[in-house]
Coordinates of C-alpha atoms in Angstrom, one line a residue:
M1 CA 0.1 -0.1 0.1
K2 CA 1.1 3.5 -0.8
A3 CA 0.9 6.8 1.1
E4 CA -1.7 8.0 -1.1
D5 CA -4.0 5.0 -0.2
T6 CA -3.8 6.2 3.3
Q7 CA -4.8 9.7 2.3
Y8 CA -7.8 8.5 0.2
M9 CA -9.1 6.1 3.0
R10 CA -9.0 8.9 5.5
M11 CA -10.9 10.9 3.1
A12 CA -13.5 8.2 2.9
I13 CA -13.6 8.1 6.8
E14 CA -14.3 11.9 7.0
L15 CA -17.1 11.5 4.3
A16 CA -18.6 8.6 6.4
L17 CA -19.0 10.8 9.4
K18 CA -21.1 13.3 7.6
G19 CA -24.0 10.6 7.8
M20 CA -24.0 10.5 11.8
G21 CA -27.4 10.7 13.2
R22 CA -29.2 10.1 9.9
V23 CA -28.4 6.5 8.9
N24 CA -29.2 4.4 11.9
P25 CA -29.6 1.5 12.0
N26 CA -27.3 1.3 9.0
P27 CA -23.7 1.8 9.1
L28 CA -21.7 4.9 8.5
V29 CA -19.9 4.5 5.2
G30 CA -17.7 6.8 3.0
A31 CA -16.3 6.0 -0.5
V32 CA -13.8 7.8 -2.7
I33 CA -13.0 6.9 -6.4
V34 CA -9.6 7.7 -7.8
K35 CA -8.3 7.3 -11.4
D36 CA -4.9 8.1 -12.6
G37 CA -3.9 9.9 -9.4
A38 CA -7.1 12.1 -9.1
V39 CA -10.3 11.8 -7.2
I40 CA -13.0 11.5 -9.7
G41 CA -15.9 10.7 -7.3
Q42 CA -16.9 10.6 -3.7
G43 CA -19.9 9.9 -1.6
Y44 CA -21.3 8.7 1.8
H45 CA -24.4 7.0 3.0
Q46 CA -26.5 10.1 3.8
Q47 CA -29.8 8.8 5.3
Y48 CA -31.5 5.5 6.0
G49 CA -33.1 4.2 3.1
S50 CA -31.2 6.4 0.6
P51 CA -28.4 5.0 -1.8
H52 CA -25.3 3.8 -0.2
A53 CA -21.9 5.3 -0.3
E54 CA -20.6 3.5 -3.3
R55 CA -23.5 4.3 -5.4
N56 CA -23.4 8.0 -4.5
A57 CA -19.6 8.1 -5.4
L58 CA -20.2 6.4 -8.7
A59 CA -23.1 8.9 -9.5
A60 CA -20.7 11.9 -8.6
C61 CA -18.0 10.8 -11.0
T62 CA -16.6 13.5 -13.3
E63 CA -15.5 10.9 -15.7
S64 CA -15.8 7.1 -16.4
P65 CA -14.9 5.0 -13.3
A66 CA -13.7 2.2 -15.6
R67 CA -10.3 0.9 -14.3
A68 CA -10.4 3.1 -11.2
T69 CA -9.6 2.3 -7.6
V70 CA -12.5 2.6 -5.0
Y71 CA -11.7 3.3 -1.3
V72 CA -14.6 2.3 0.8
T73 CA -14.7 2.2 4.7
L74 CA -16.9 -0.9 4.9
E75 CA -17.2 -4.1 2.8
P76 CA -19.7 -3.4 -0.1
C77 CA -23.0 -4.9 0.3
C78 CA -24.1 -7.8 -2.0
H79 CA -27.8 -8.3 -1.1
H80 CA -31.1 -6.6 -1.9
G81 CA -32.4 -4.5 0.8
K82 CA -33.8 -0.9 0.7
N83 CA -31.2 -0.6 -2.1
P84 CA -29.7 -3.0 -4.7
P85 CA -26.3 -4.5 -4.1
C86 CA -23.4 -2.1 -4.1
T87 CA -21.1 -5.0 -5.5
E88 CA -23.3 -5.1 -8.5
A89 CA -22.8 -1.4 -9.1
L90 CA -19.0 -1.6 -8.8
I91 CA -18.8 -4.4 -11.2
Q92 CA -20.9 -2.8 -13.8
A93 CA -18.9 0.4 -13.4
G94 CA -15.7 -1.6 -14.6
V95 CA -13.6 -0.5 -11.5
S96 CA -10.4 -2.6 -11.4
R97 CA -9.5 -2.3 -7.6
V98 CA -11.4 -1.9 -4.3
V99 CA -9.6 -1.1 -1.1
V100 CA -11.9 -2.0 2.0
G101 CA -11.5 -0.9 5.6
S102 CA -13.9 -2.9 7.8
A103 CA -15.4 -6.3 7.1
D104 CA -19.1 -6.3 7.4
P105 CA -20.3 -8.8 10.2
N106 CA -23.9 -8.6 8.8
P107 CA -24.6 -12.3 7.9
L108 CA -26.2 -11.2 4.6
V109 CA -22.7 -9.8 3.8
A110 CA -19.7 -11.2 5.9
G111 CA -17.3 -11.8 3.3
K112 CA -19.7 -12.4 0.4
G113 CA -19.4 -8.9 -1.0
I114 CA -15.6 -9.3 -1.3
A115 CA -15.9 -12.8 -2.8
Q116 CA -18.2 -11.3 -5.5
L117 CA -15.9 -8.6 -6.4
R118 CA -13.0 -11.1 -6.8
A119 CA -15.1 -13.5 -8.7
A120 CA -15.7 -10.7 -11.3
G121 CA -11.8 -10.1 -11.5
I122 CA -11.6 -7.0 -9.4
Q123 CA -8.6 -6.8 -7.2
V124 CA -9.7 -6.3 -3.5
E125 CA -7.5 -5.4 -0.6
E126 CA -9.0 -5.9 2.9
G127 CA -8.5 -4.5 6.3
F128 CA -6.8 -1.1 5.2
L129 CA -6.8 1.2 8.2
K130 CA -9.1 -1.3 9.7
D131 CA -9.0 0.0 13.3
E132 CA -9.9 3.6 12.3
C133 CA -12.7 2.2 10.0
N134 CA -14.0 0.0 12.8
Q135 CA -14.4 3.0 15.1
L136 CA -17.0 4.5 12.8
N137 CA -19.4 1.5 13.3
F138 CA -18.9 0.1 16.8
I139 CA -22.6 0.9 17.3
F140 CA -23.6 -1.0 13.9
F141 CA -21.3 -4.0 14.5
H142 CA -22.9 -4.6 18.0
Y143 CA -26.6 -4.1 16.8
I144 CA -26.2 -6.4 13.6
T145 CA -24.7 -9.2 15.6
T146 CA -26.9 -9.1 18.8
G147 CA -30.2 -7.6 17.6
R148 CA -30.0 -5.1 20.7
P149 CA -29.0 -1.6 21.0
Y150 CA -25.5 -0.6 21.9
V151 CA -25.7 1.1 25.4
A152 CA -23.5 4.1 26.6
L153 CA -23.7 5.6 30.0
K154 CA -23.0 9.4 30.1
Y155 CA -22.6 11.3 33.5
A156 CA -20.8 14.5 34.6
M157 CA -19.3 14.5 38.1
S158 CA -16.8 16.5 40.2
A159 CA -13.3 15.4 41.0
D160 CA -14.6 13.8 44.2
G161 CA -17.1 11.7 42.2
K162 CA -20.4 13.7 42.8
I163 CA -23.1 14.3 40.3
A164 CA -24.8 16.8 42.6
C165 CA -24.5 18.6 45.9
H166 CA -26.0 17.2 49.1
N167 CA -29.1 19.2 48.4
G168 CA -29.7 17.9 45.0
Q169 CA -28.3 20.9 43.0
S170 CA -26.5 19.9 39.9
R171 CA -26.5 22.9 37.5
W172 CA -23.9 23.1 36.6
V173 CA -21.2 20.5 37.6
T174 CA -19.2 20.9 34.3
G175 CA -18.8 24.0 32.1
E176 CA -20.3 25.0 28.9
A177 CA -17.8 23.3 26.4
A178 CA -18.6 19.9 28.3
R179 CA -22.4 20.4 28.1
S180 CA -22.2 21.3 24.4
H181 CA -20.2 18.2 23.6
V182 CA -23.0 16.1 25.1
H183 CA -25.1 17.2 22.1
L184 CA -22.7 15.4 19.7
L185 CA -23.5 12.2 21.6
R186 CA -27.2 12.9 21.3
N187 CA -26.9 13.5 17.5
R188 CA -25.0 10.1 17.2
Y189 CA -27.2 7.8 19.4
A190 CA -30.7 6.6 18.3
A191 CA -32.3 7.0 21.6
I192 CA -31.7 8.6 25.0
M193 CA -33.0 7.2 28.3
V194 CA -33.5 8.6 31.9
G195 CA -35.1 7.3 34.9
V196 CA -38.1 8.9 36.5
E197 CA -36.2 10.3 39.3
T198 CA -34.2 12.5 36.8
V199 CA -37.5 13.7 35.3
L200 CA -38.8 14.6 38.8
A201 CA -35.5 16.3 39.7
D202 CA -34.6 18.1 36.6
D203 CA -37.4 18.2 34.1
P204 CA -35.2 17.7 31.1
E205 CA -35.9 18.1 27.4
L206 CA -33.2 15.5 26.2
T207 CA -33.0 17.2 22.8
C208 CA -30.2 17.7 20.5
R209 CA -29.3 21.4 20.0
L210 CA -26.8 21.1 17.3
E211 CA -27.7 22.9 14.0
N212 CA -29.6 20.3 11.8
G213 CA -28.9 17.8 14.6
H214 CA -30.9 14.7 15.1
N215 CA -33.2 14.4 18.1
P216 CA -32.9 10.8 19.6
L217 CA -36.0 8.9 20.6
R218 CA -36.6 9.9 24.2
I219 CA -37.3 7.2 26.7
V220 CA -38.3 7.4 30.5
C221 CA -37.9 4.4 32.5
D222 CA -40.9 4.8 34.8
S223 CA -42.0 1.5 36.5
Q224 CA -44.9 3.0 38.5
L225 CA -45.8 5.8 36.2
R226 CA -44.8 8.8 38.2
T227 CA -43.9 11.0 35.3
P228 CA -45.9 14.3 35.7
P229 CA -48.2 14.8 32.6
S230 CA -46.9 18.4 32.7
A231 CA -43.3 17.4 32.3
K232 CA -41.4 18.7 29.3
L233 CA -40.8 15.3 27.9
V234 CA -44.6 14.7 27.8
A235 CA -45.6 18.2 26.8
T236 CA -43.3 18.0 23.7
A237 CA -44.0 14.5 22.7
S238 CA -45.9 15.5 19.7
K239 CA -42.7 17.1 18.3
V240 CA -40.1 14.6 19.5
P241 CA -40.9 10.9 19.8
T242 CA -41.1 9.9 23.4
V243 CA -41.7 6.5 25.0
I244 CA -42.6 5.8 28.7
A245 CA -41.4 2.4 29.6
T246 CA -43.5 1.1 32.6
C247 CA -44.7 -2.1 34.4
V248 CA -48.2 -0.6 35.1
P249 CA -50.6 -2.5 32.8
N250 CA -53.7 -0.2 33.6
A251 CA -54.7 1.3 30.3
S252 CA -56.6 4.3 32.2
R253 CA -53.3 5.4 33.6
H254 CA -51.5 5.4 30.3
Q255 CA -54.2 7.7 28.6
P256 CA -52.8 11.0 29.8
Y257 CA -49.4 10.2 28.1
L258 CA -50.9 8.7 25.0
D259 CA -53.2 11.9 24.7
S260 CA -49.9 14.1 24.7
G261 CA -48.4 11.8 21.9
C262 CA -46.2 9.6 24.0
Q263 CA -45.9 5.9 23.3
V264 CA -46.5 3.9 26.5
W265 CA -44.6 0.5 26.6
D266 CA -46.0 -2.1 29.2
L267 CA -42.9 -4.3 29.8
P268 CA -42.3 -7.2 32.2
E269 CA -41.2 -6.5 35.7
K270 CA -38.0 -7.4 37.4
D271 CA -37.5 -7.0 41.2
G272 CA -40.3 -4.3 41.2
R273 CA -38.8 -2.4 38.2
V274 CA -38.9 -2.4 34.4
D275 CA -37.0 -5.4 33.1
L276 CA -34.2 -3.6 31.3
E277 CA -33.2 -6.5 29.1
S278 CA -36.9 -6.7 27.9
L279 CA -36.8 -3.0 27.1
L280 CA -33.5 -3.5 25.1
Q281 CA -35.1 -6.3 23.2
R282 CA -38.2 -4.1 22.3
L283 CA -35.8 -1.3 21.2
G284 CA -33.9 -3.7 19.0
Q285 CA -37.2 -4.9 17.4
E286 CA -38.0 -1.3 16.8
K287 CA -34.7 -1.0 14.9
I288 CA -33.3 1.3 17.8
D289 CA -29.5 0.6 17.3
S290 CA -28.0 2.6 20.1
L291 CA -29.1 4.1 23.5
L292 CA -27.4 6.9 25.4
V293 CA -28.3 6.8 29.2
E294 CA -28.2 10.0 31.1
G295 CA -30.0 8.6 34.1
G296 CA -29.2 8.7 37.8
G297 CA -27.2 6.3 39.9
Q298 CA -29.8 3.5 40.4
L299 CA -30.5 3.2 36.6
N300 CA -26.9 3.1 35.8
W301 CA -26.3 0.5 38.4
S302 CA -29.1 -1.7 37.1
L303 CA -27.8 -1.6 33.6
L304 CA -24.2 -2.4 34.7
E305 CA -25.4 -5.2 37.1
G306 CA -27.3 -6.6 34.2
G307 CA -24.2 -6.7 31.9
L308 CA -26.0 -4.4 29.5
V309 CA -23.6 -1.5 29.1
Q310 CA -20.9 -1.3 26.4
R311 CA -19.4 2.3 26.7
V312 CA -19.0 4.9 29.4
Y313 CA -18.6 8.7 28.8
T314 CA -17.3 10.4 32.0
Y315 CA -17.1 14.2 32.2
I316 CA -14.9 15.3 35.2
A317 CA -15.0 18.8 36.5
P318 CA -12.1 20.1 38.5
K319 CA -14.3 20.9 41.4
I320 CA -14.8 19.2 44.9
L321 CA -18.5 19.2 46.1
G322 CA -18.1 17.0 49.1
G323 CA -21.1 15.6 51.2
A324 CA -21.6 12.3 52.6
T325 CA -25.2 12.0 51.1
A326 CA -24.3 13.8 47.8
K327 CA -25.1 11.5 44.9
S328 CA -22.6 9.5 43.0
P329 CA -23.0 8.5 39.2
V330 CA -23.6 4.8 40.1
S331 CA -25.5 3.8 43.3
G332 CA -27.4 0.6 44.0
Q333 CA -25.8 -2.1 46.0
G334 CA -22.4 -2.1 44.5
V335 CA -19.9 -4.8 44.3
D336 CA -18.6 -6.7 47.3
N337 CA -14.9 -6.2 46.6
P338 CA -12.6 -4.6 44.1
Q339 CA -12.0 -7.8 42.2
Q340 CA -15.8 -7.7 41.2
A341 CA -15.5 -4.1 39.8
F342 CA -16.7 -3.5 36.2
S343 CA -13.3 -2.8 34.4
L344 CA -13.0 -0.2 31.8
R345 CA -10.5 0.1 28.9
L346 CA -9.8 3.8 28.4
L347 CA -10.3 4.6 24.6
S348 CA -9.5 8.5 24.6
T349 CA -9.2 11.6 26.8
Q350 CA -10.3 15.0 25.7
Q351 CA -10.0 18.5 27.3
L352 CA -13.2 20.4 27.1
G353 CA -12.5 23.8 28.6
A354 CA -11.6 23.3 32.2
D355 CA -13.2 19.8 32.2
L356 CA -11.9 16.4 31.1
L357 CA -13.9 13.8 29.1
L358 CA -12.9 10.1 29.5
E359 CA -14.3 7.7 26.9
S360 CA -14.1 4.2 28.0
E361 CA -15.6 0.7 26.9
I362 CA -16.6 -2.0 29.5
I363 CA -14.1 -5.0 29.4
P364 CA -16.3 -8.0 29.1
T365 CA -16.2 -10.3 32.1
G366 CA -13.5 -12.9 31.8
E367 CA -11.3 -10.8 29.6
N368 CA -8.1 -9.9 31.3
P369 CA -8.0 -6.0 31.8
C370 CA -4.2 -6.1 31.8
S371 CA -3.9 -7.6 28.4
Q372 CA -4.6 -4.5 26.5
E373 CA -2.8 -3.4 23.5

């Protein structure tokens, strides 16, 4: 591989990111077409149900793509879905070489796309900038292989691990830059969830305030239906899709929320609360591929205890709040000893004004946390 191969694949990665918040539950994909050392076409998957990156790049070509090289961040699809196969389009275009970043774990593709291209006489090079391309689609890879949404916890805390003062005041633990960054996450994830205690304490809207941003599906985990009908989430449900997840089967109690435009999901109960595993299964069935949780300590603990969390975003403010009764980001019973802790693999750190963002993934049980590369 040559230096220019890296340049063109990184260009494809940047293109793929433009689809963020609009293609779920499809993957983010970018494609660049190069002929005689010049870019003649580029494209990305722009919206769920719209043409894929390869077809957009071919349509944008300024000259014939015959004998050109295509750089694509994900293995081209080879099946009929909402769109015809991209392998078919590449073969018909007469390209001579395809450089692929990530393999597609979708059972409908999973190596079959590459095999079709090679069978047509096209040179294919796999796994180029694989790690960078994989990072585009950690959500898609999880969803397509499990059928359940990728779950991320997000919380902001002080340097002594408090998410609020002893009297419950939490505005604002972190600064403006960190709070603005949260809207990038809300744009990326298909759904956002809080517990009813957060609704009662903060009355949040949970919308994305980025220009042209995507509002995630809003979910309130409310086992006993204590969400006030006057809450902002309910009052704005006709504009932003909102789900109340509950264990209360009484239809008459659902009605005020239904009248406001909410969906009410009556789910199984576990230990007196909504069964979170059943909730995730329902979300997966509804093609919700990812869930950002901005809940309180009990909801966070329940998700962790159930083994349902994949990623954690921790915003840390250089402040000390103190207080023996001040809330922490994870409550519940907790583990019995440090060896039972949920281990995290740090993926990145980022300075946001005076605050620090730690982005981590949960290390699966049984994997040695010390064997990190």
